[in-house]
């Protein structure tokens, strides 16, 4: 994803995740599991090839192929060189030097298990569609993406290396479901993030992977310098003001919540609006209560002025 802070690449990745059929012509049936997959280096999209049960790693960019993205793709290939997998690099266009370098990597690292590497280009002019989406608030972006109320991108193969043969099945399997009883911070936060993606999908930042081993978990609110915070250890959710220049917006939100009768308790602090999460000895129940509370918070924030 772009280091320059543009949300367009993230929107493109979300469109791709919600429309895995866009890749079917190139790699068959796939499940695109997670955006910004949490690893040593973030993977734009992580998924699984359902035919071969092999992992899929996707790195995307909206510009011409460059050294930074090539290094990311090389890292993914080298890190997973002893496993089967599909590695996809999507860009607006590719320089010959990087296609040649990927070919060299393939020859060097295709070892015991079969891999496929794909360089896919995005149709010219799709940036305009992404720009139109990017100018809208998160709930409206999500609504259009969820309903496919826009033109989907067209992808084209620029180069392909390798093929996972028919009949091959990766024996590594998929990630296990959440245990019925879990106590570690990582397990609890992983369940929290998964639940939020289902219940509050229109807050686009819940689709991004987070550091799950620490509290609190912080989400961008869709407004500059205002954040959502969920801290299960402290039993609270909050809206936090990050910069005083957004004070008028923060004060408007304070008034919105003062006029809301959806919450039993709200604590108004100098730069935070705090919503206590009910206590529970059952981590799963506590997560579910936190998700219900947080959904109400988000809905009030995004209600029309």
Coordinates of C-alpha atoms in Angstrom, one line a residue, residues 27 38 59 88 96 101 164 179 194 199 217 225 265:
X27 CA -5.9 -18.4 -10.7
X38 CA -0.1 -8.8 9.8
X59 CA 0.9 -6.6 -3.5
X88 CA 0.5 -11.5 -7.5
X96 CA 10.8 -4.4 -18.2
X101 CA 14.1 -9.4 -12.0
X164 CA 0.5 -25.1 -9.8
X179 CA -10.9 -21.5 20.4
X194 CA -13.1 -10.4 13.2
X199 CA -20.8 -6.0 12.5
X217 CA -6.7 -1.2 19.5
X225 CA -7.1 13.4 13.8
X265 CA -23.2 5.8 30.5

